[in-house]
Coordinates of C-alpha atoms (C1' of nucleotides) in Angstrom, one line a residue:
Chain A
X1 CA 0.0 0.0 0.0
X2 CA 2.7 2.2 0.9
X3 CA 5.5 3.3 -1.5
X4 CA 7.1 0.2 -3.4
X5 CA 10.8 -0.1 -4.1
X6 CA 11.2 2.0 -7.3
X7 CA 14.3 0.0 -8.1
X8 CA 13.6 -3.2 -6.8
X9 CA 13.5 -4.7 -10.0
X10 CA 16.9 -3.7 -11.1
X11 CA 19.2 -6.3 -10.0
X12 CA 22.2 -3.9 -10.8
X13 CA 21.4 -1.5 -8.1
X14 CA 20.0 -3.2 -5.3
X15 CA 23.8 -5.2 -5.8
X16 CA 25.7 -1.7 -5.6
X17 CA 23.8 -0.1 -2.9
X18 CA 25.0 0.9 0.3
X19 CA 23.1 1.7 3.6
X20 CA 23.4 4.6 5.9
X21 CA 22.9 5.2 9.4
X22 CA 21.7 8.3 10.7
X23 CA 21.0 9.3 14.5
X24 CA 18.0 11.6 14.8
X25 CA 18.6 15.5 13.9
X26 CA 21.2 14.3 11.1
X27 CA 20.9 15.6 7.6
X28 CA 21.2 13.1 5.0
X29 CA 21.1 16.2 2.3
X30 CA 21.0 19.7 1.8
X31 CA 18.9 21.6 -0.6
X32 CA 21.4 22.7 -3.7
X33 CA 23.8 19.8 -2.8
X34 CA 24.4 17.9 -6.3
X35 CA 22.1 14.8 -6.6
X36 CA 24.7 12.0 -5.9
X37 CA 22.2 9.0 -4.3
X38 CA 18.5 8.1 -4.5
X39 CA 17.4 6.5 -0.9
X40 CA 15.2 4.3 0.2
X41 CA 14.3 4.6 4.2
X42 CA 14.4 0.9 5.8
X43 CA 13.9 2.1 9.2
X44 CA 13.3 5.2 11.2
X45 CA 11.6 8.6 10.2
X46 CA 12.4 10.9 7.7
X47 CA 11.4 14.2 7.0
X48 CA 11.7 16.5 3.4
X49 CA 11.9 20.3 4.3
X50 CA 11.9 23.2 2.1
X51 CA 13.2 26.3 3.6
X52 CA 12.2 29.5 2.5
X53 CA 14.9 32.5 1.5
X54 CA 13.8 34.1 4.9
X55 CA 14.1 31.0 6.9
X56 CA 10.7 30.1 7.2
X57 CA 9.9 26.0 6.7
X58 CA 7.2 23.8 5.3
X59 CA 7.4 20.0 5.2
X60 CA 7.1 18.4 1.5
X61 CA 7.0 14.8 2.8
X62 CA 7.5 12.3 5.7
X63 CA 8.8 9.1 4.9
X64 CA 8.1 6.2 6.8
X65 CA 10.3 2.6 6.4
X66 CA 10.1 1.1 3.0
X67 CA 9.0 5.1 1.2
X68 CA 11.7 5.8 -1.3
X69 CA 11.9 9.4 -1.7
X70 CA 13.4 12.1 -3.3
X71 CA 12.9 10.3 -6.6
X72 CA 12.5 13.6 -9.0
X73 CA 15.9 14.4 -7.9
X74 CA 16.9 11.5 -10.2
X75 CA 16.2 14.1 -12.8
X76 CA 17.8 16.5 -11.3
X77 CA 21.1 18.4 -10.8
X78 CA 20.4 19.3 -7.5
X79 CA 17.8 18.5 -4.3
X80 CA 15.5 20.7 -3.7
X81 CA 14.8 20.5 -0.3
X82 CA 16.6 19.0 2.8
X83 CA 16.3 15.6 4.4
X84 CA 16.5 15.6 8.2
X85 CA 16.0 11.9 10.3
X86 CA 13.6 12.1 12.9
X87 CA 14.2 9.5 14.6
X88 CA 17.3 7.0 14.3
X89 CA 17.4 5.9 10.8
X90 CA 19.0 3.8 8.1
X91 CA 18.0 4.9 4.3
X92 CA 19.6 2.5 1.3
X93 CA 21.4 4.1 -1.2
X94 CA 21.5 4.0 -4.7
X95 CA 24.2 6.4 -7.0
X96 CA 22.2 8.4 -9.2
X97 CA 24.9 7.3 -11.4
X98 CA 24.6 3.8 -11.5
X99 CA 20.6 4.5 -11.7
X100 CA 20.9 6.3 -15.0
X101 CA 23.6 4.1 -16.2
X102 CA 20.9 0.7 -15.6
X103 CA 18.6 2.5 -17.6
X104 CA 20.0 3.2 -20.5
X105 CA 22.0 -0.6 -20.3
X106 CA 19.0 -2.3 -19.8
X107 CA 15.5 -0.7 -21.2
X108 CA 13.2 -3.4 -19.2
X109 CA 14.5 -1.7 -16.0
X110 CA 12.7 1.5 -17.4
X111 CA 9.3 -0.4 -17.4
X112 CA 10.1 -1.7 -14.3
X113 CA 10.5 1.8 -12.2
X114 CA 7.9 3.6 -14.6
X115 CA 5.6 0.8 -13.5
X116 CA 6.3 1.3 -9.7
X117 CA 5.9 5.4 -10.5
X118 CA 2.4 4.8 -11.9
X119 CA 1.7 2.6 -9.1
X120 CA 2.3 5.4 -6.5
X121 CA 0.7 7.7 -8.7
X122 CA -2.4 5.8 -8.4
X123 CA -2.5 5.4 -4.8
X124 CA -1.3 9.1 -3.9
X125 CA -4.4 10.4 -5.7
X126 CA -6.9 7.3 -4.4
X127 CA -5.7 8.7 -0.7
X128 CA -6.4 11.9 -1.8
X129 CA -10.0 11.4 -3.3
X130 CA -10.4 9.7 0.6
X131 CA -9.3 12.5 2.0
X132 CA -11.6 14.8 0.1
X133 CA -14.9 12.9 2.4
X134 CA -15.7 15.2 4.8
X135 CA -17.7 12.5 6.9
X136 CA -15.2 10.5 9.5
X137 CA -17.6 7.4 8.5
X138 CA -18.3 7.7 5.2
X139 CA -14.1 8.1 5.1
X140 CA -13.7 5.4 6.8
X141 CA -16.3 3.1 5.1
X142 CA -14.5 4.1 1.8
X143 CA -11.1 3.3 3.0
X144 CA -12.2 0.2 4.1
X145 CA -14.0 -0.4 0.5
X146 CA -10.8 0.2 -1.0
X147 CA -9.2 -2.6 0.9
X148 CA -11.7 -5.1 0.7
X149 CA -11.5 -8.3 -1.6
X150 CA -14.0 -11.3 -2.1
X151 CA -17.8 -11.4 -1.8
X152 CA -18.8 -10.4 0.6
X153 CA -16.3 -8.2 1.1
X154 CA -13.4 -8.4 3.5
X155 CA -10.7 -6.9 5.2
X156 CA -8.1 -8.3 7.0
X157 CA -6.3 -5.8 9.1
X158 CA -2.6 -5.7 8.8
X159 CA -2.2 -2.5 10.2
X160 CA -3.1 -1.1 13.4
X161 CA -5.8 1.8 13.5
X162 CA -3.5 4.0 14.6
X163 CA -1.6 4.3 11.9
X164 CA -4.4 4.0 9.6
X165 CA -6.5 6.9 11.2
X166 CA -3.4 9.2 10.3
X167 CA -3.3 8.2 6.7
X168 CA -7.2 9.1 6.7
X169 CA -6.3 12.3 7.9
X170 CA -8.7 11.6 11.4
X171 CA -7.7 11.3 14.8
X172 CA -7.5 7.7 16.2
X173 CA -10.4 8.4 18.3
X174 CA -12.3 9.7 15.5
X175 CA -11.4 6.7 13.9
X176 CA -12.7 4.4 16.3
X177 CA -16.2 6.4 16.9
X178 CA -16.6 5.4 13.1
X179 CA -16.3 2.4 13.5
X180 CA -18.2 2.0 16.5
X181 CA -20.8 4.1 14.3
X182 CA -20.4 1.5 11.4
X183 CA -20.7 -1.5 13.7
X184 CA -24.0 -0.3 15.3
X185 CA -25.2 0.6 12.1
X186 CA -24.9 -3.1 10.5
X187 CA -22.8 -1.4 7.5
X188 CA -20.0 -3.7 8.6
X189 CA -18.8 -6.7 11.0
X190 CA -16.1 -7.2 13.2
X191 CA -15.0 -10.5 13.0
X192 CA -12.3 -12.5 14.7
X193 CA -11.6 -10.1 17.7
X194 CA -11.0 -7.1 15.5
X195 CA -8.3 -9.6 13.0
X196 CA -11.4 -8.9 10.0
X197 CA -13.6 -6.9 8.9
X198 CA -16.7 -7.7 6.9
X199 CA -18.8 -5.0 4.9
X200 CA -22.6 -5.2 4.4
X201 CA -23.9 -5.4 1.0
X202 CA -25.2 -2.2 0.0
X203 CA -28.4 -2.6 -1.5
X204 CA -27.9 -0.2 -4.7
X205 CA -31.5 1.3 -4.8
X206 CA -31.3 4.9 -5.2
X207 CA -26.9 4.8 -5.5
X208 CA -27.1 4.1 -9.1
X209 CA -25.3 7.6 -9.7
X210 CA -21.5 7.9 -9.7
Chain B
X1 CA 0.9 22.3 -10.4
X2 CA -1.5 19.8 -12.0
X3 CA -0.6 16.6 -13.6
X4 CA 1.7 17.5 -16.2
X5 CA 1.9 15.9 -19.8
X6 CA 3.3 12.6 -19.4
X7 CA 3.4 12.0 -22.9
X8 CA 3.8 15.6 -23.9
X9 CA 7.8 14.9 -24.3
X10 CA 7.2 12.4 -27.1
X11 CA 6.6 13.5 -30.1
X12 CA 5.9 10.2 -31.7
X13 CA 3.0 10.4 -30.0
X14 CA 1.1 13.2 -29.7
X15 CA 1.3 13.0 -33.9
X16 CA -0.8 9.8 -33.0
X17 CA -3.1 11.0 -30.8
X18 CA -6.8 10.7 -31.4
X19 CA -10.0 12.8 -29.5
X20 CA -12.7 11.0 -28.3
X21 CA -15.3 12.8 -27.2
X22 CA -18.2 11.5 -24.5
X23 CA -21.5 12.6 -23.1
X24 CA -22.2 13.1 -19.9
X25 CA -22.8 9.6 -18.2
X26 CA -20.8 7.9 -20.7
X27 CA -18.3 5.3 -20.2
X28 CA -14.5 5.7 -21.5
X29 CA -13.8 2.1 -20.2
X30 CA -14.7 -0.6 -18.1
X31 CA -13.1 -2.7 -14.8
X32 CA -11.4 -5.4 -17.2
X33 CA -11.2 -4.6 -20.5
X34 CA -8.0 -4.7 -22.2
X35 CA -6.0 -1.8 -22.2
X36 CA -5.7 -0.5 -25.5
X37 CA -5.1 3.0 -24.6
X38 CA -3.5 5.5 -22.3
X39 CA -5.5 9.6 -21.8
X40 CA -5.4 12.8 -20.9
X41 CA -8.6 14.5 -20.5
X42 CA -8.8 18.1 -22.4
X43 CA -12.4 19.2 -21.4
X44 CA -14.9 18.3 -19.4
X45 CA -14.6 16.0 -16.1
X46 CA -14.4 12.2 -15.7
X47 CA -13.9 9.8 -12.6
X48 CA -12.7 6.8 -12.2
X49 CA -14.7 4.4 -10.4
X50 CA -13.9 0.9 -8.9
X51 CA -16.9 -1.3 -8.2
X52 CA -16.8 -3.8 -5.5
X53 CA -17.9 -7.4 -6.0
X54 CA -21.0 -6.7 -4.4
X55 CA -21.6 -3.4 -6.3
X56 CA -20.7 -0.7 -4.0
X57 CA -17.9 1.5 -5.6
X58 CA -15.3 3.8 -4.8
X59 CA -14.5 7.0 -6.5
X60 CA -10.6 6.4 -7.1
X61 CA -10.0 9.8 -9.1
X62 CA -11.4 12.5 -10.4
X63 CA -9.2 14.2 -13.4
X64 CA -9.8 17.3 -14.3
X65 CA -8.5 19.2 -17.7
X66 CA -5.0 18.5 -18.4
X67 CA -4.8 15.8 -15.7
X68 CA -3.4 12.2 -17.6
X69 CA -5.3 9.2 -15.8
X70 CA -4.9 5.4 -15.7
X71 CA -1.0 5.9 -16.2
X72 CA -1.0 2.8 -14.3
X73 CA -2.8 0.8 -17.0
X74 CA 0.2 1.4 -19.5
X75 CA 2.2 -1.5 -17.8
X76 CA -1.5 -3.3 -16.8
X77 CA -3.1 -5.9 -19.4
X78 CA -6.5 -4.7 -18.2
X79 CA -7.9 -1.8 -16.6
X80 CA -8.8 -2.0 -12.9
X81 CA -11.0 0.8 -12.7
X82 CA -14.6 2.7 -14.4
X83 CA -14.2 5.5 -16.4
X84 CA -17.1 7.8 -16.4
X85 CA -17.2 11.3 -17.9
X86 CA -18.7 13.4 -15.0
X87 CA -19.6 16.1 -17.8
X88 CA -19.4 16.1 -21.3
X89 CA -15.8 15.6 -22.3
X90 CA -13.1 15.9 -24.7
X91 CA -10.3 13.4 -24.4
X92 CA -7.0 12.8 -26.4
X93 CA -6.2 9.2 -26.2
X94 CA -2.4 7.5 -27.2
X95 CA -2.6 3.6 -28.0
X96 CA -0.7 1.7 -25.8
X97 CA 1.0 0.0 -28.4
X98 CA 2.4 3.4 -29.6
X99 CA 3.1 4.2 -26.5
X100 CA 5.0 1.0 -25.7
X101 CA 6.9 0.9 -28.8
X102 CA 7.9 4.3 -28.7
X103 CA 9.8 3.8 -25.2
X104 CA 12.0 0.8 -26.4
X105 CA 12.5 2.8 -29.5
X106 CA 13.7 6.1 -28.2
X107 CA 15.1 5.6 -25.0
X108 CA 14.9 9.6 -23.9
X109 CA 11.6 9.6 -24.2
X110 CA 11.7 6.8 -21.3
X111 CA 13.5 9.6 -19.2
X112 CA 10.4 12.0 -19.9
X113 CA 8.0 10.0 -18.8
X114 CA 9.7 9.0 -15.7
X115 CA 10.2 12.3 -14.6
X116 CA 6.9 13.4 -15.3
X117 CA 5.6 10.9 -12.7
X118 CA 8.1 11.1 -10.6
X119 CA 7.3 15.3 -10.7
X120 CA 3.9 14.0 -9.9
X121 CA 4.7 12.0 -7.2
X122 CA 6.7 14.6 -5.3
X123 CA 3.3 17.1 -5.8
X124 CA 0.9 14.8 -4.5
X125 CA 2.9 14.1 -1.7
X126 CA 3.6 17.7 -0.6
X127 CA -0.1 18.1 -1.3
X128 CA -0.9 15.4 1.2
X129 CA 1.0 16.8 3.8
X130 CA -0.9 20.5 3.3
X131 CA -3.8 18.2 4.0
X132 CA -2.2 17.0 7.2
X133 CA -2.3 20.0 8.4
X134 CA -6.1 20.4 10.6
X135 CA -6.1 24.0 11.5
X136 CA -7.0 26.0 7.9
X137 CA -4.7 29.1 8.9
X138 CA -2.0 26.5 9.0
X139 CA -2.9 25.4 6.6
X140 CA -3.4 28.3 3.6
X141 CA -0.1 29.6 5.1
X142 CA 1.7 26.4 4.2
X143 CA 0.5 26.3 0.8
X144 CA 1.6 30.0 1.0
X145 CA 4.9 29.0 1.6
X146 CA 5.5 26.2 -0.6
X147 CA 4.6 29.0 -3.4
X148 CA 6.5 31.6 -2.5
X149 CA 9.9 32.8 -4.1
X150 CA 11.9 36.1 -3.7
X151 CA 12.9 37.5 0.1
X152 CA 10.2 38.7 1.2
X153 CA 8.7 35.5 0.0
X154 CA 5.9 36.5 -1.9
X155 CA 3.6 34.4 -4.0
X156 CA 1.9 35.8 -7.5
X157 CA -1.6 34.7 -7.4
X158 CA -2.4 32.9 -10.9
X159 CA -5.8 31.0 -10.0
X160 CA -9.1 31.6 -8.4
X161 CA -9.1 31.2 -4.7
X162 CA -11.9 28.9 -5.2
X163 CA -10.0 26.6 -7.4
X164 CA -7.2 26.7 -4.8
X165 CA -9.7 26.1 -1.7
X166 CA -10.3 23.1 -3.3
X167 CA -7.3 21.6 -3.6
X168 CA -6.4 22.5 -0.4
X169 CA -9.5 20.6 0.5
X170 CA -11.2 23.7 2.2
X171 CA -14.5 25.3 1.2
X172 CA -13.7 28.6 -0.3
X173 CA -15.4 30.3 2.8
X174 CA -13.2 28.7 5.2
X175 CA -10.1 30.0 2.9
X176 CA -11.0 33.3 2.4
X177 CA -11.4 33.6 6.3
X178 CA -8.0 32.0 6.9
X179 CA -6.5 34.5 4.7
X180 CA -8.1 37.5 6.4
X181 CA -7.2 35.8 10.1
X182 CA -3.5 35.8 8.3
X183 CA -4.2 39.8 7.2
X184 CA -5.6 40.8 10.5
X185 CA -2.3 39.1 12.3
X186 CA 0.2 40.7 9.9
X187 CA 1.8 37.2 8.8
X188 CA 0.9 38.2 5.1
X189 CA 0.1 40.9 3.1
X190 CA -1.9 41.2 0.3
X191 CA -0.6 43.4 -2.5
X192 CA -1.6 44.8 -5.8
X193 CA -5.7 44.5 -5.2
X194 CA -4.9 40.4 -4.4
X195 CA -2.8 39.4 -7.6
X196 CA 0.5 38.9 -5.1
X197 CA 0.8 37.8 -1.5
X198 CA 3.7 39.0 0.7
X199 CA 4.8 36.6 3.5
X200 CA 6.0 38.2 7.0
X201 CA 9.3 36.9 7.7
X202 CA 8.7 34.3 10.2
X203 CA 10.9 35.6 13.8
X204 CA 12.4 32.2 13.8
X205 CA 13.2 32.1 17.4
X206 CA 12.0 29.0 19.5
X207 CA 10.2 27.3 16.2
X208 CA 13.8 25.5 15.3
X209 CA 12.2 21.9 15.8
X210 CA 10.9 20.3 12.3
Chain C
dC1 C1' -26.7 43.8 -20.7
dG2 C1' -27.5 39.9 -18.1
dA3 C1' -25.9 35.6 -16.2
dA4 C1' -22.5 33.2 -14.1
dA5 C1' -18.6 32.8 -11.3
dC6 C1' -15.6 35.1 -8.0
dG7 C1' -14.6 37.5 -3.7
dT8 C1' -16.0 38.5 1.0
dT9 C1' -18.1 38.5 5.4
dG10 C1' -21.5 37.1 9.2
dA11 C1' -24.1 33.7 12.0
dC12 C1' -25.3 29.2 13.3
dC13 C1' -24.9 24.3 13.8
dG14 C1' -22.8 19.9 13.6
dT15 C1' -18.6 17.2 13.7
dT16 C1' -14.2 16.5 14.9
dT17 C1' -10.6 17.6 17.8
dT18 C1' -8.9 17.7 22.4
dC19 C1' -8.5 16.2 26.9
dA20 C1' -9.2 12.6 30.0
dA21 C1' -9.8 8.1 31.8
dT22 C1' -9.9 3.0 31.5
dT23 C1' -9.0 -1.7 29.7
dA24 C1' -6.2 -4.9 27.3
dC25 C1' -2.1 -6.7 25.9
dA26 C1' 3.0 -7.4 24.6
dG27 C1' 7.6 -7.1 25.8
dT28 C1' 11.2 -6.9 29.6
dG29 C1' 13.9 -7.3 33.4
dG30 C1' 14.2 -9.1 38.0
Chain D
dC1 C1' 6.5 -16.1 36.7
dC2 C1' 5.2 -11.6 37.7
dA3 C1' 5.1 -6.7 38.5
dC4 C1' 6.3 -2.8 35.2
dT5 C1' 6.2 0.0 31.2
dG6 C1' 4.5 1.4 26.8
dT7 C1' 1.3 1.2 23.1
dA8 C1' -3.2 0.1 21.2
dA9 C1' -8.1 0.2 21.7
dT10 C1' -12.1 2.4 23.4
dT11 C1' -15.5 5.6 25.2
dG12 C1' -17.1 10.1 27.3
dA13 C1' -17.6 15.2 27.7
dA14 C1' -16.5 19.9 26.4
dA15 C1' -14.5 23.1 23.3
dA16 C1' -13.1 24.6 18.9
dC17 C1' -13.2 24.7 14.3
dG18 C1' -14.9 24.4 9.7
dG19 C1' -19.1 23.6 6.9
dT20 C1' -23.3 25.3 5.4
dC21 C1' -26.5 28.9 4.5
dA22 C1' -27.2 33.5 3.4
dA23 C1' -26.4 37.9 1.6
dC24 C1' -24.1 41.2 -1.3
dG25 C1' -20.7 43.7 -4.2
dT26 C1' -17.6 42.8 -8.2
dT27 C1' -15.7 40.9 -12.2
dT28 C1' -16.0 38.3 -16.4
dC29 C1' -17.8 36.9 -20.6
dG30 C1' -20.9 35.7 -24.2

DNA sequence: CGAAACGTTGACCGTTTTCAATTACAGTGG
DNA sequence: CCACTGTAATTGAAAACGGTCAACGTTTCG
């Protein structure tokens, strides 16, 4: 769900890369510093910040373990913001060089981290069409929609609610009142001690609209 | 800001390109059919839907003119999703086939297209941080920030604030009273009858923690 | 010129956040 | 094996905030 490996299907790279270690406060680049390495966090926390010309910041991104980030800096000279561990971290890195090198060696690479690109694409803008329901329960109903498989449809929590609430953009307790909300209501079960969740079938009357 | 072009770098293909055109209510594709071709939507607006095996659906997407959708289908054998013009709707469509053979002929074009998603990427993540953000001051200010250039950092307005309330996933009341909560405390000003925004320099004293 | 969209502000209401408290459970060190 | 600590899960009550509705002036555009 989260950010695949963009170059996980490039045998070449994941061979050549190194990994870092970073304690928490440390800056793993600069913005202006020449693009040398493309990173993958494995563990830790990992933040992107732009500063302004008067000093002021604003946070681009947070990456969480397994996010690649910093990808468009692959096409670029230089970074454009500055990476700064949060917590205790080690990132993977890849030389930009090597990178561009595999790709024009060996064009199937190309598909390969296009492929994972598109992917992200896909899910950044599905979390963002979530984000845009105003409702915590109708958010929450459709997040759970997204993840469901099989008829009727499932989910089997991997994650704890926690951490899903803040990629819904709620708090955890608003979380939970959902699905309190969506358990009394019948519009889904909670099976196995919380392990599954299983959604009523919506009788499509009067939903026939998009 | 928006999606860019992802094709737009390959010539190949825009020569190609054909225009459908669809009503409103009218289907581009369907969950499961091949994928025969890649868009960008001109006019109009269009969702993409995915349908649940019991019927419910989920609104994945909704592009918008200029956006590219189903980017993701180029490396797919089907697609995975509805497509339903919201409005009536002009859109230019690439076969994949073209498309495919044009990356293993001309391997620059590869590097296009990579950095156009990966451009993407990097936007809607900083765009789903702004949407972290709860407080609307907060957050109109961050989005202020992550326009500006210049010291002062100042931000030339080039769309509606209505457009931008949107995106920011405000209602444009709640923006246009963030902005004058931002006036009324001094941390902008707003120049020129509202066509530029002037940020306060931020007094960066105990605000040195990310 | 008139309609439609933009810009702007006020008041009210509903929902979510916040704060607080409690239970349950997993890991840890004695 | 068991207190001990930290995190997750859960619910309640009050406060804050943004959404909605309403109203109005202004700009844009056919």
């Amino acid at each position: 769900m989260t950010a695949p490996d963009i170059w996980a299907d490039v045998p070449i790279l994941t061979a050549k890369s190194r990994i870092r270690h970073l304690e928490a406060g440390e800056m793993l680049f600069h913005q202006g510093d020449p693009v040398l390495f493309m990173f993958q966090l494995k563990t830790g926390r990992l933040r992107l910040v732009r500063f302004l010309e008067d000093g002021a910041s604003v946070v681009l991104h947070v990456a969480r373990p397994g996010d690649t980030f910093a990808e468009a800096s692959a096409f670029s000279a230089v970074y454009h913001c500055d990476a700064v561990a949060d917590l205790a971290s080690e990132i993977e890195a890849v030389s930009k060089a090597d990178f561009l090198a595999a790709l024009t060696t060996d064009p199937t690479a190309f598909l390969g981290i296009a492929q994972a690109l598109a992917g992200q694409v896909r899910d950044l803008r599905a979390r963002a069409e979530l984000r845009g329901i105003r409702s915590a329960v109708e958010r929450v109903l459709a997040w759970l929609r997204m993840q469901a498989s099989g008829n009727p449809p499932t989910v089997r929590m991997r994650r704890t609610w926690t951490e899903i609430a803040a990629e819904l953009g709620l708090t955890r307790e608003a979380t939970y009142r959902a699905l309190a909300e969506l358990s009394r209501t019948g519009r889904i079960v909670r099976q196995r001690g919380g392990e599954a969740i299983r959604l009523a079938t919506t009788s499509l009357s009067p939903e026939t609209r998009g």
